[in-house]
Short mmCIF file of C-alpha atoms and ligand atoms in Angstrom, two decimals:
data_model
loop_
_atom_site.label_atom_id
_atom_site.label_comp_id
_atom_site.label_asym_id
_atom_site.label_seq_id
_atom_site.Cartn_x
_atom_site.Cartn_y
_atom_site.Cartn_z
CA MET Y 1 -21.96 -58.26 89.18
CA VAL Y 2 -20.41 -59.52 85.36
CA PHE Y 3 -17.53 -56.60 85.95
CA THR Y 4 -15.94 -58.99 88.32
CA LYS Y 5 -15.00 -61.59 86.44
CA PHE Y 6 -13.22 -59.85 84.15
CA LEU Y 7 -11.43 -57.71 86.92
CA GLU Y 8 -10.22 -60.72 88.43
CA LYS Y 9 -8.49 -61.91 85.15
CA ILE Y 10 -6.94 -58.35 85.07
CA ALA Y 11 -5.95 -58.30 88.39
CA LEU Y 12 -3.60 -61.38 88.16
CA LEU Y 13 -1.97 -60.58 84.87
CA ALA Y 14 -1.30 -56.61 86.10
CA ARG Y 15 -0.49 -57.90 89.29
CA LEU Y 16 -2.63 -55.76 91.44
CA SER Y 17 -2.41 -55.32 95.26
CA VAL Y 18 -5.20 -56.18 97.51
CA LYS Y 19 -6.12 -52.59 98.18
CA GLU Y 20 -5.74 -51.79 94.30
CA ARG Y 21 -8.43 -54.70 93.87
CA LYS Y 22 -10.95 -53.41 96.85
CA LEU Y 23 -10.85 -50.14 94.96
CA LEU Y 24 -11.40 -51.21 91.73
CA SER Y 25 -14.41 -53.05 92.52
CA THR Y 26 -16.36 -50.94 94.82
CA PRO Y 27 -18.00 -48.14 93.69
CA ASP Y 28 -17.65 -45.00 95.20
CA HIS Y 29 -21.55 -44.40 95.76
CA VAL Y 30 -24.72 -46.18 95.21
CA TRP Y 31 -27.68 -43.92 95.17
CA LYS Y 32 -31.11 -45.48 95.36
CA ALA Y 33 -34.59 -44.54 95.13
CA VAL Y 34 -38.09 -45.36 94.06
CA LEU Y 35 -39.79 -42.94 91.66
CA THR Y 36 -43.50 -42.88 91.77
CA VAL Y 37 -45.59 -41.98 88.44
CA ASN Y 38 -49.18 -42.10 88.25
CA GLY Y 39 -49.58 -44.46 91.70
CA LYS Y 40 -46.75 -46.90 90.15
CA LYS Y 41 -43.32 -47.30 91.48
CA TYR Y 42 -40.11 -47.77 89.44
CA PRO Y 43 -37.01 -48.54 91.11
CA ALA Y 44 -34.26 -45.97 90.39
CA TYR Y 45 -30.63 -46.02 90.49
CA ARG Y 46 -27.46 -43.51 90.33
CA ILE Y 47 -24.14 -45.23 90.70
CA GLN Y 48 -20.81 -43.45 91.23
CA PHE Y 49 -18.18 -45.91 90.51
CA ASN Y 50 -14.62 -43.87 90.54
CA ASN Y 51 -13.85 -40.04 90.16
CA ALA Y 52 -10.19 -40.32 90.51
CA ARG Y 53 -9.48 -38.98 86.89
CA GLY Y 54 -12.42 -36.36 87.04
CA PRO Y 55 -16.44 -35.82 87.38
CA TYR Y 56 -18.55 -38.83 87.14
CA LYS Y 57 -19.68 -39.44 83.74
CA GLY Y 58 -22.53 -42.00 82.18
CA GLY Y 59 -25.71 -42.36 80.72
CA VAL Y 60 -29.22 -43.08 82.50
CA ARG Y 61 -30.96 -46.32 80.89
CA TYR Y 62 -34.50 -46.97 80.93
CA HIS Y 63 -35.44 -50.73 80.51
CA PRO Y 64 -37.45 -53.30 82.54
CA GLU Y 65 -34.57 -55.42 83.13
CA VAL Y 66 -32.40 -52.64 84.84
CA THR Y 67 -30.62 -54.25 88.09
CA GLU Y 68 -28.56 -52.13 90.46
CA GLU Y 69 -25.87 -55.23 89.58
CA GLU Y 70 -26.42 -53.92 85.84
CA VAL Y 71 -26.02 -50.49 86.68
CA THR Y 72 -22.63 -51.22 88.60
CA ASP Y 73 -21.27 -53.01 85.59
CA LEU Y 74 -21.90 -50.39 83.67
CA ALA Y 75 -20.65 -47.60 85.85
CA PHE Y 76 -17.14 -49.39 86.33
CA TRP Y 77 -16.97 -49.94 82.46
CA MET Y 78 -17.68 -46.18 82.20
CA THR Y 79 -14.76 -45.43 84.31
CA LEU Y 80 -12.57 -47.68 82.06
CA LYS Y 81 -14.10 -45.91 79.22
CA THR Y 82 -13.42 -42.57 79.76
CA ALA Y 83 -9.62 -43.64 80.91
CA VAL Y 84 -9.30 -45.55 77.69
CA ALA Y 85 -10.67 -42.58 75.64
CA ASP Y 86 -8.36 -40.00 77.44
CA LEU Y 87 -11.42 -37.64 78.79
CA PRO Y 88 -11.05 -36.04 82.37
CA PHE Y 89 -13.91 -37.97 83.63
CA GLY Y 90 -14.46 -40.76 86.13
CA GLY Y 91 -17.35 -43.22 85.62
CA GLY Y 92 -20.93 -43.58 86.75
CA LYS Y 93 -24.07 -44.70 85.45
CA GLY Y 94 -27.61 -44.33 86.11
CA GLY Y 95 -30.75 -46.56 85.55
CA VAL Y 96 -34.61 -47.03 85.89
CA GLU Y 97 -36.58 -50.20 86.25
CA VAL Y 98 -39.20 -49.30 83.47
CA ASP Y 99 -40.56 -50.40 80.38
CA PRO Y 100 -41.01 -46.82 78.81
CA LYS Y 101 -42.87 -48.29 75.89
CA GLU Y 102 -45.63 -48.56 78.30
CA LEU Y 103 -45.79 -44.86 79.22
CA SER Y 104 -47.09 -42.15 77.78
CA GLY Y 105 -45.34 -38.96 76.98
CA GLY Y 106 -46.41 -36.84 80.03
CA GLU Y 107 -45.82 -40.33 82.13
CA LEU Y 108 -42.29 -40.18 80.74
CA GLU Y 109 -41.38 -36.57 81.35
CA GLU Y 110 -42.78 -36.87 84.89
CA LEU Y 111 -40.52 -40.14 85.44
CA SER Y 112 -37.64 -38.17 84.03
CA ARG Y 113 -37.88 -35.09 86.28
CA ALA Y 114 -38.63 -37.53 89.25
CA TYR Y 115 -35.11 -38.90 88.61
CA ILE Y 116 -33.42 -35.62 88.73
CA ARG Y 117 -35.49 -34.71 91.96
CA ALA Y 118 -34.30 -37.99 93.73
CA PHE Y 119 -30.44 -37.48 92.69
CA TYR Y 120 -29.96 -33.84 91.87
CA LYS Y 121 -27.72 -33.28 94.90
CA HIS Y 122 -25.27 -35.70 93.73
CA LEU Y 123 -25.02 -34.30 90.46
CA GLY Y 124 -23.49 -31.19 88.74
CA PRO Y 125 -21.39 -29.88 86.03
CA GLU Y 126 -18.19 -30.74 87.98
CA VAL Y 127 -19.79 -33.81 90.26
CA ASP Y 128 -21.75 -36.08 87.86
CA ILE Y 129 -22.93 -35.55 84.60
CA PRO Y 130 -25.38 -37.92 83.10
CA ALA Y 131 -26.38 -38.42 79.39
CA PRO Y 132 -28.72 -40.93 77.38
CA ASP Y 133 -28.21 -44.46 77.15
CA VAL Y 134 -30.48 -47.82 76.27
CA TYR Y 135 -34.19 -46.00 75.69
CA THR Y 136 -33.11 -42.65 76.92
CA THR Y 137 -33.10 -39.75 74.49
CA PRO Y 138 -32.34 -36.01 73.73
CA GLN Y 139 -35.79 -34.97 74.98
CA ILE Y 140 -35.47 -36.76 78.28
CA MET Y 141 -32.26 -35.01 78.61
CA ALA Y 142 -33.65 -31.68 78.01
CA TRP Y 143 -36.35 -32.05 80.64
CA MET Y 144 -33.78 -33.71 83.35
CA ARG Y 145 -31.72 -30.48 82.73
CA ASP Y 146 -34.82 -28.35 82.91
CA GLU Y 147 -35.59 -29.79 86.20
CA TYR Y 148 -31.99 -29.82 87.90
CA GLU Y 149 -32.10 -26.10 86.73
CA LYS Y 150 -35.51 -25.41 88.30
CA LEU Y 151 -34.29 -27.15 91.94
CA THR Y 152 -30.76 -25.38 91.78
CA GLY Y 153 -31.91 -22.04 90.74
CA LYS Y 154 -29.15 -21.48 88.06
CA ALA Y 155 -28.43 -22.29 84.56
CA ALA Y 156 -26.40 -25.55 84.40
CA PRO Y 157 -26.16 -27.02 80.64
CA ALA Y 158 -22.90 -28.81 81.48
CA VAL Y 159 -24.87 -31.01 83.84
CA ILE Y 160 -25.96 -33.45 81.20
CA THR Y 161 -24.90 -34.24 77.60
CA GLY Y 162 -27.13 -35.42 74.84
CA LYS Y 163 -28.84 -32.81 74.92
CA PRO Y 164 -31.51 -31.35 71.77
CA LEU Y 165 -29.29 -28.88 69.64
CA GLU Y 166 -31.51 -25.84 71.32
CA ASN Y 167 -30.98 -26.82 74.75
CA GLY Y 168 -27.33 -26.75 74.32
CA GLY Y 169 -26.70 -30.29 72.71
CA SER Y 170 -23.82 -30.61 70.35
CA LYS Y 171 -23.61 -31.49 66.93
CA VAL Y 172 -22.48 -34.91 65.78
CA ARG Y 173 -23.72 -36.37 69.35
CA ASP Y 174 -26.75 -38.24 68.17
CA ILE Y 175 -24.71 -40.34 66.07
CA ALA Y 176 -21.71 -40.22 68.07
CA THR Y 177 -21.60 -43.87 69.23
CA ALA Y 178 -22.09 -45.49 65.66
CA LEU Y 179 -19.68 -43.04 64.00
CA GLY Y 180 -16.81 -43.57 66.41
CA GLY Y 181 -17.38 -47.42 65.99
CA VAL Y 182 -16.95 -46.76 61.91
CA TYR Y 183 -13.83 -44.71 62.61
CA ILE Y 184 -12.17 -47.66 64.61
CA LEU Y 185 -13.71 -50.07 62.14
CA GLU Y 186 -11.75 -48.46 59.33
CA GLU Y 187 -8.43 -47.78 61.09
CA LEU Y 188 -8.71 -51.25 62.20
CA LEU Y 189 -8.97 -52.49 58.49
CA ARG Y 190 -5.82 -50.56 57.75
CA GLN Y 191 -3.76 -52.88 60.14
CA VAL Y 192 -5.47 -56.05 59.12
CA SER Y 193 -7.02 -56.86 55.80
CA ILE Y 194 -10.15 -58.76 55.00
CA ASN Y 195 -11.44 -59.78 51.58
CA THR Y 196 -15.37 -59.08 51.60
CA LYS Y 197 -17.13 -57.21 53.92
CA THR Y 198 -20.03 -58.43 55.22
CA VAL Y 199 -21.91 -57.22 58.33
CA ALA Y 200 -24.56 -58.43 60.70
CA ILE Y 201 -25.88 -55.80 63.40
CA GLN Y 202 -27.84 -56.50 66.65
CA GLY Y 203 -29.79 -53.65 67.46
CA PHE Y 204 -31.78 -51.23 65.33
CA GLY Y 205 -31.88 -48.36 67.90
CA ASN Y 206 -29.16 -45.12 67.91
CA ALA Y 207 -25.81 -47.06 67.54
CA GLY Y 208 -27.34 -50.15 65.34
CA TYR Y 209 -29.43 -48.21 62.99
CA ASN Y 210 -26.80 -45.53 62.43
CA ALA Y 211 -23.71 -47.71 61.99
CA ALA Y 212 -26.16 -49.47 59.57
CA LYS Y 213 -26.53 -46.62 57.76
CA PHE Y 214 -22.55 -45.40 57.46
CA LEU Y 215 -21.56 -48.87 57.05
CA HIS Y 216 -23.94 -49.36 54.04
CA LYS Y 217 -23.12 -45.96 52.63
CA GLN Y 218 -19.17 -46.83 52.63
CA GLY Y 219 -19.70 -49.60 50.50
CA TYR Y 220 -20.24 -52.84 53.26
CA VAL Y 221 -22.58 -55.53 52.49
CA VAL Y 222 -24.95 -55.31 55.56
CA VAL Y 223 -26.24 -58.77 55.35
CA ALA Y 224 -28.62 -58.77 58.81
CA VAL Y 225 -30.02 -56.79 61.18
CA SER Y 226 -32.28 -57.19 64.30
CA ASP Y 227 -34.18 -55.32 66.98
CA SER Y 228 -35.92 -56.35 70.12
CA LYS Y 229 -38.73 -58.75 68.12
CA GLY Y 230 -35.94 -60.28 65.81
CA GLY Y 231 -33.97 -59.79 62.56
CA ILE Y 232 -33.56 -60.18 59.12
CA TYR Y 233 -31.08 -61.63 56.96
CA LYS Y 234 -30.41 -60.87 53.14
CA GLN Y 235 -27.13 -62.01 51.42
CA GLU Y 236 -26.92 -59.40 48.77
CA GLY Y 237 -27.38 -56.85 51.84
CA ILE Y 238 -30.23 -54.48 52.97
CA VAL Y 239 -30.45 -50.77 52.69
CA PRO Y 240 -31.20 -49.63 56.08
CA GLU Y 241 -33.12 -46.49 55.36
CA LYS Y 242 -35.64 -48.94 53.62
CA VAL Y 243 -35.61 -51.49 56.69
CA TRP Y 244 -35.99 -48.33 59.01
CA GLU Y 245 -39.65 -47.52 57.00
CA ILE Y 246 -40.68 -50.63 57.69
CA LYS Y 247 -39.67 -50.71 61.17
CA GLU Y 248 -41.78 -47.46 61.57
CA LYS Y 249 -44.92 -48.68 59.33
CA GLU Y 250 -45.25 -52.22 60.70
CA GLY Y 251 -43.72 -51.90 64.07
CA ARG Y 252 -40.76 -54.30 63.51
CA LEU Y 253 -37.87 -55.31 60.86
CA GLY Y 254 -38.89 -56.59 57.87
CA CYS Y 255 -37.93 -57.66 54.32
CA TYR Y 256 -38.64 -55.67 51.49
CA ASP Y 257 -38.17 -55.72 47.79
CA VAL Y 258 -35.26 -54.24 46.42
CA GLY Y 259 -37.11 -53.17 43.08
CA THR Y 260 -40.63 -52.32 44.52
CA GLY Y 261 -39.76 -51.27 48.04
CA SER Y 262 -42.90 -53.18 48.80
CA SER Y 263 -42.90 -54.64 52.51
CA ILE Y 264 -42.95 -57.80 54.83
CA ASN Y 265 -45.63 -59.48 52.87
CA GLU Y 266 -44.51 -59.87 49.53
CA ILE Y 267 -41.17 -61.09 50.72
CA LYS Y 268 -42.28 -64.18 52.07
CA LYS Y 269 -42.61 -64.93 48.52
CA ASP Y 270 -39.31 -63.45 47.64
CA GLY Y 271 -36.77 -66.36 49.25
CA SER Y 272 -34.14 -64.28 49.25
CA CYS Y 273 -34.97 -62.13 52.14
CA LYS Y 274 -35.33 -64.61 55.64
CA ILE Y 275 -36.71 -63.88 59.16
CA ILE Y 276 -34.18 -64.60 61.73
CA SER Y 277 -33.81 -64.81 65.49
CA ASN Y 278 -31.56 -62.54 67.20
CA GLU Y 279 -29.65 -65.77 68.38
CA ASP Y 280 -29.40 -66.59 64.72
CA LEU Y 281 -28.01 -63.47 63.62
CA LEU Y 282 -24.76 -63.94 66.00
CA GLU Y 283 -23.59 -67.03 64.34
CA LEU Y 284 -24.04 -65.77 60.69
CA PRO Y 285 -21.18 -66.42 58.42
CA VAL Y 286 -20.20 -62.51 58.23
CA ASP Y 287 -17.10 -60.62 58.58
CA ILE Y 288 -17.73 -58.76 60.99
CA LEU Y 289 -20.47 -58.64 63.74
CA ILE Y 290 -21.85 -55.70 65.72
CA PRO Y 291 -23.66 -56.43 68.79
CA ALA Y 292 -25.39 -53.04 69.35
CA ALA Y 293 -28.20 -53.50 71.75
CA LEU Y 294 -27.98 -55.17 75.30
CA GLY Y 295 -25.52 -57.10 77.45
CA GLY Y 296 -24.60 -60.66 77.85
CA VAL Y 297 -25.51 -62.11 74.52
CA ILE Y 298 -22.49 -63.65 73.72
CA THR Y 299 -22.02 -66.37 76.07
CA LYS Y 300 -20.04 -69.54 76.79
CA GLU Y 301 -23.06 -71.15 74.97
CA ASN Y 302 -22.81 -69.49 71.68
CA ALA Y 303 -19.35 -68.07 71.52
CA GLY Y 304 -18.46 -71.56 69.91
CA ASN Y 305 -20.57 -70.99 66.86
CA VAL Y 306 -19.61 -67.26 65.95
CA LYS Y 307 -18.06 -67.18 62.83
CA ALA Y 308 -17.42 -63.62 62.18
CA LYS Y 309 -13.64 -62.41 61.88
CA ILE Y 310 -14.18 -59.16 63.82
CA ILE Y 311 -16.66 -58.08 66.51
CA LEU Y 312 -17.22 -54.58 66.89
CA GLU Y 313 -18.85 -54.13 70.80
CA LEU Y 314 -21.29 -51.00 70.19
CA ALA Y 315 -23.19 -52.38 73.13
CA ASN Y 316 -21.93 -52.31 76.48
CA GLY Y 317 -21.01 -55.89 77.95
CA PRO Y 318 -22.22 -57.73 74.83
CA THR Y 319 -19.61 -60.56 75.60
CA THR Y 320 -19.33 -62.25 78.95
CA ALA Y 321 -15.95 -63.02 80.55
CA GLU Y 322 -16.16 -66.98 79.23
CA ALA Y 323 -17.27 -66.22 76.29
CA ASP Y 324 -14.42 -63.57 75.82
CA GLU Y 325 -12.07 -66.32 76.19
CA ILE Y 326 -13.52 -68.42 73.87
CA LEU Y 327 -13.38 -66.16 71.26
CA HIS Y 328 -9.82 -64.93 72.18
CA LYS Y 329 -8.74 -68.77 71.60
CA LYS Y 330 -10.75 -68.64 68.34
CA GLY Y 331 -8.69 -66.22 66.78
CA ILE Y 332 -11.71 -63.85 66.39
CA LEU Y 333 -10.51 -59.91 66.83
CA VAL Y 334 -12.56 -58.17 69.68
CA ILE Y 335 -12.85 -54.57 69.52
CA PRO Y 336 -14.14 -53.79 73.21
CA ASP Y 337 -16.88 -51.87 74.01
CA ILE Y 338 -14.79 -49.74 76.26
CA LEU Y 339 -13.17 -48.66 73.08
CA ALA Y 340 -15.63 -49.53 70.54
CA ASN Y 341 -18.42 -47.25 71.90
CA SER Y 342 -16.52 -44.58 73.16
CA GLY Y 343 -17.51 -42.36 70.33
CA GLY Y 344 -20.86 -41.39 72.74
CA VAL Y 345 -19.08 -40.28 75.31
CA THR Y 346 -16.27 -38.19 73.62
CA VAL Y 347 -18.79 -36.05 72.07
CA SER Y 348 -20.19 -35.82 75.24
CA TYR Y 349 -17.38 -34.41 76.41
CA PHE Y 350 -16.88 -32.06 73.74
CA GLU Y 351 -20.38 -31.06 74.43
CA TRP Y 352 -19.55 -30.50 78.09
CA VAL Y 353 -16.73 -28.58 76.98
CA GLN Y 354 -18.79 -26.31 74.79
CA ASN Y 355 -21.29 -25.88 77.38
CA LEU Y 356 -18.61 -24.27 80.02
CA ARG Y 357 -16.99 -22.24 77.40
CA HIS Y 358 -20.24 -21.15 76.31
CA GLU Y 359 -19.45 -21.95 72.75
CA SER Y 360 -21.47 -23.68 69.77
CA TRP Y 361 -18.90 -25.67 67.22
CA ASP Y 362 -19.88 -26.56 63.44
CA GLU Y 363 -20.19 -30.40 62.70
CA LYS Y 364 -17.07 -30.52 60.87
CA THR Y 365 -14.87 -29.72 63.76
CA VAL Y 366 -16.87 -31.92 66.12
CA GLN Y 367 -16.49 -34.94 63.70
CA GLU Y 368 -12.71 -34.15 63.19
CA LYS Y 369 -12.03 -34.09 67.12
CA LEU Y 370 -14.10 -37.06 67.36
CA GLN Y 371 -12.25 -38.96 64.80
CA LYS Y 372 -8.69 -37.73 65.72
CA LYS Y 373 -9.61 -38.52 69.84
CA ILE Y 374 -10.78 -42.19 68.89
CA THR Y 375 -8.27 -43.02 66.24
CA ASP Y 376 -5.58 -41.88 68.73
CA ALA Y 377 -7.15 -44.33 71.45
CA PHE Y 378 -7.26 -47.19 69.07
CA ARG Y 379 -3.58 -46.65 67.78
CA LEU Y 380 -2.27 -46.75 71.18
CA LEU Y 381 -3.97 -49.99 72.17
CA TRP Y 382 -3.19 -51.78 68.94
CA LYS Y 383 0.43 -51.21 69.53
CA GLU Y 384 0.23 -52.72 73.07
CA PHE Y 385 -1.82 -55.47 71.66
CA LYS Y 386 0.38 -56.07 69.13
CA LYS Y 387 3.56 -57.13 71.72
CA LYS Y 388 1.63 -59.38 73.71
CA ASP Y 389 -0.79 -62.42 73.36
CA GLN Y 390 -3.49 -60.98 75.20
CA SER Y 391 -6.91 -60.10 73.50
CA LEU Y 392 -7.89 -56.33 72.73
CA ARG Y 393 -10.16 -56.27 75.80
CA THR Y 394 -7.32 -57.22 78.42
CA THR Y 395 -4.88 -54.75 76.82
CA ALA Y 396 -7.55 -51.92 76.94
CA TYR Y 397 -8.52 -52.93 80.72
CA ILE Y 398 -4.67 -52.78 81.71
CA PHE Y 399 -4.30 -49.91 80.23
CA ALA Y 400 -7.27 -47.97 81.41
CA ILE Y 401 -6.52 -49.40 85.08
CA ARG Y 402 -3.19 -48.15 85.24
CA LYS Y 403 -4.31 -44.55 84.56
CA ILE Y 404 -7.29 -45.12 86.87
CA LEU Y 405 -4.55 -46.30 89.76
CA GLU Y 406 -2.14 -43.32 88.86
CA ALA Y 407 -4.23 -40.92 89.48
CA GLU Y 408 -5.44 -42.58 92.65
CA LYS Y 409 -1.44 -42.73 93.76
CA ASN Y 410 -1.20 -38.89 92.95
CA ARG Y 411 -4.33 -37.89 94.83
CA GLY Y 412 -2.68 -39.84 97.75
CA ARG Y 413 -5.67 -42.05 97.90
CA ILE Y 414 -3.58 -45.47 97.93
N1 LIG A 501 -24.13 -44.23 77.44
C1 LIG A 501 -23.30 -44.05 76.61
C2 LIG A 501 -22.16 -44.95 76.95
O1 LIG A 501 -22.42 -45.77 77.65
C3 LIG A 501 -22.81 -42.38 76.79
C4 LIG A 501 -22.76 -42.07 78.10
C5 LIG A 501 -22.16 -40.40 78.09
O2 LIG A 501 -22.41 -39.82 77.10
O3 LIG A 501 -21.70 -40.04 79.03
O4 LIG A 501 -21.09 -44.65 76.72
#
């Protein structure tokens, strides 16, 4: 498990008792199942880490490399994230070890319904509320809600968030992770100034692509993006929508010629745009680096080569504990995942509230609420961070852990 390394360090700094350490390193429940679709078997998990502050909350990931350890890390981080974002939730996470790209639409639906059949007794609007994560979509959330309601016999829109709008979803939820990250970045740049605003983004899924679009629109120069197959670098900046078009057409990211919009083959002649690897992207000389794909990509091996001034962690767990130390010593400002990507779960919370109150909020309302909530969370941590010589991650961990332990104490559990 990765999270225990971070926790060990925090335990010393925050002088946690043995009992407190044990509580914070042990999930409340680990539910496991093997899902069968068309004769093939897929290991599945729902891990409920802690519910001292409210019902368990967190996404479900479909990925070939999902393991129990990874889901446990992610469930721990959700517990901290909801505390940092000041949401009345605990933390949980789900995952299925599957490559969803290899499934037909029908198989994907069957897998999603099978997931709910396996775990529905442990879920519920006041118990545990799943949501999208890597490679899970609003459509999958709609199937999951439907299956849950079939099994329980009553409407329960608040059992899951990230649903399509017509199925009880919230406006802005689809872009919330990226938008929240951009709000934080803008607030940060009111506190620290940088001369240029070049950005490299690893990951071109929901978080990465939307972040690229928002930042490009706001005048940042997005010089590099990548997906699981590799990336591109263009010094004068890319237009994210055009790169997206190429990805749709050719199945991978590619350079294009600004004048003609023509695609990858022409570019090779034009030396200004280069095909790069995911590893290259992390070491580019940019102002802002945004890991927005999978965990464990900034390690002790490459942290020393990172040249960015600011890292905005839109992915969960992109930086290992050893790399985190190196980045801090180098003076790189890391906005940790549990703050940087909390826009997603924040709008999930708004969706849950709307469902429970039978309301539907307009786009402006949701955006303003998100901006306020996430900016407040950032400012609170920033104030603490300025007082001490510790990283923003350490500050956020200590802040979240104190809140969780206080809730535990008030309940009389410790
Ligand atoms: N999967 C997202 C996360 O890691 C969203 C979780 C949610 O909305 O519950 O924060």
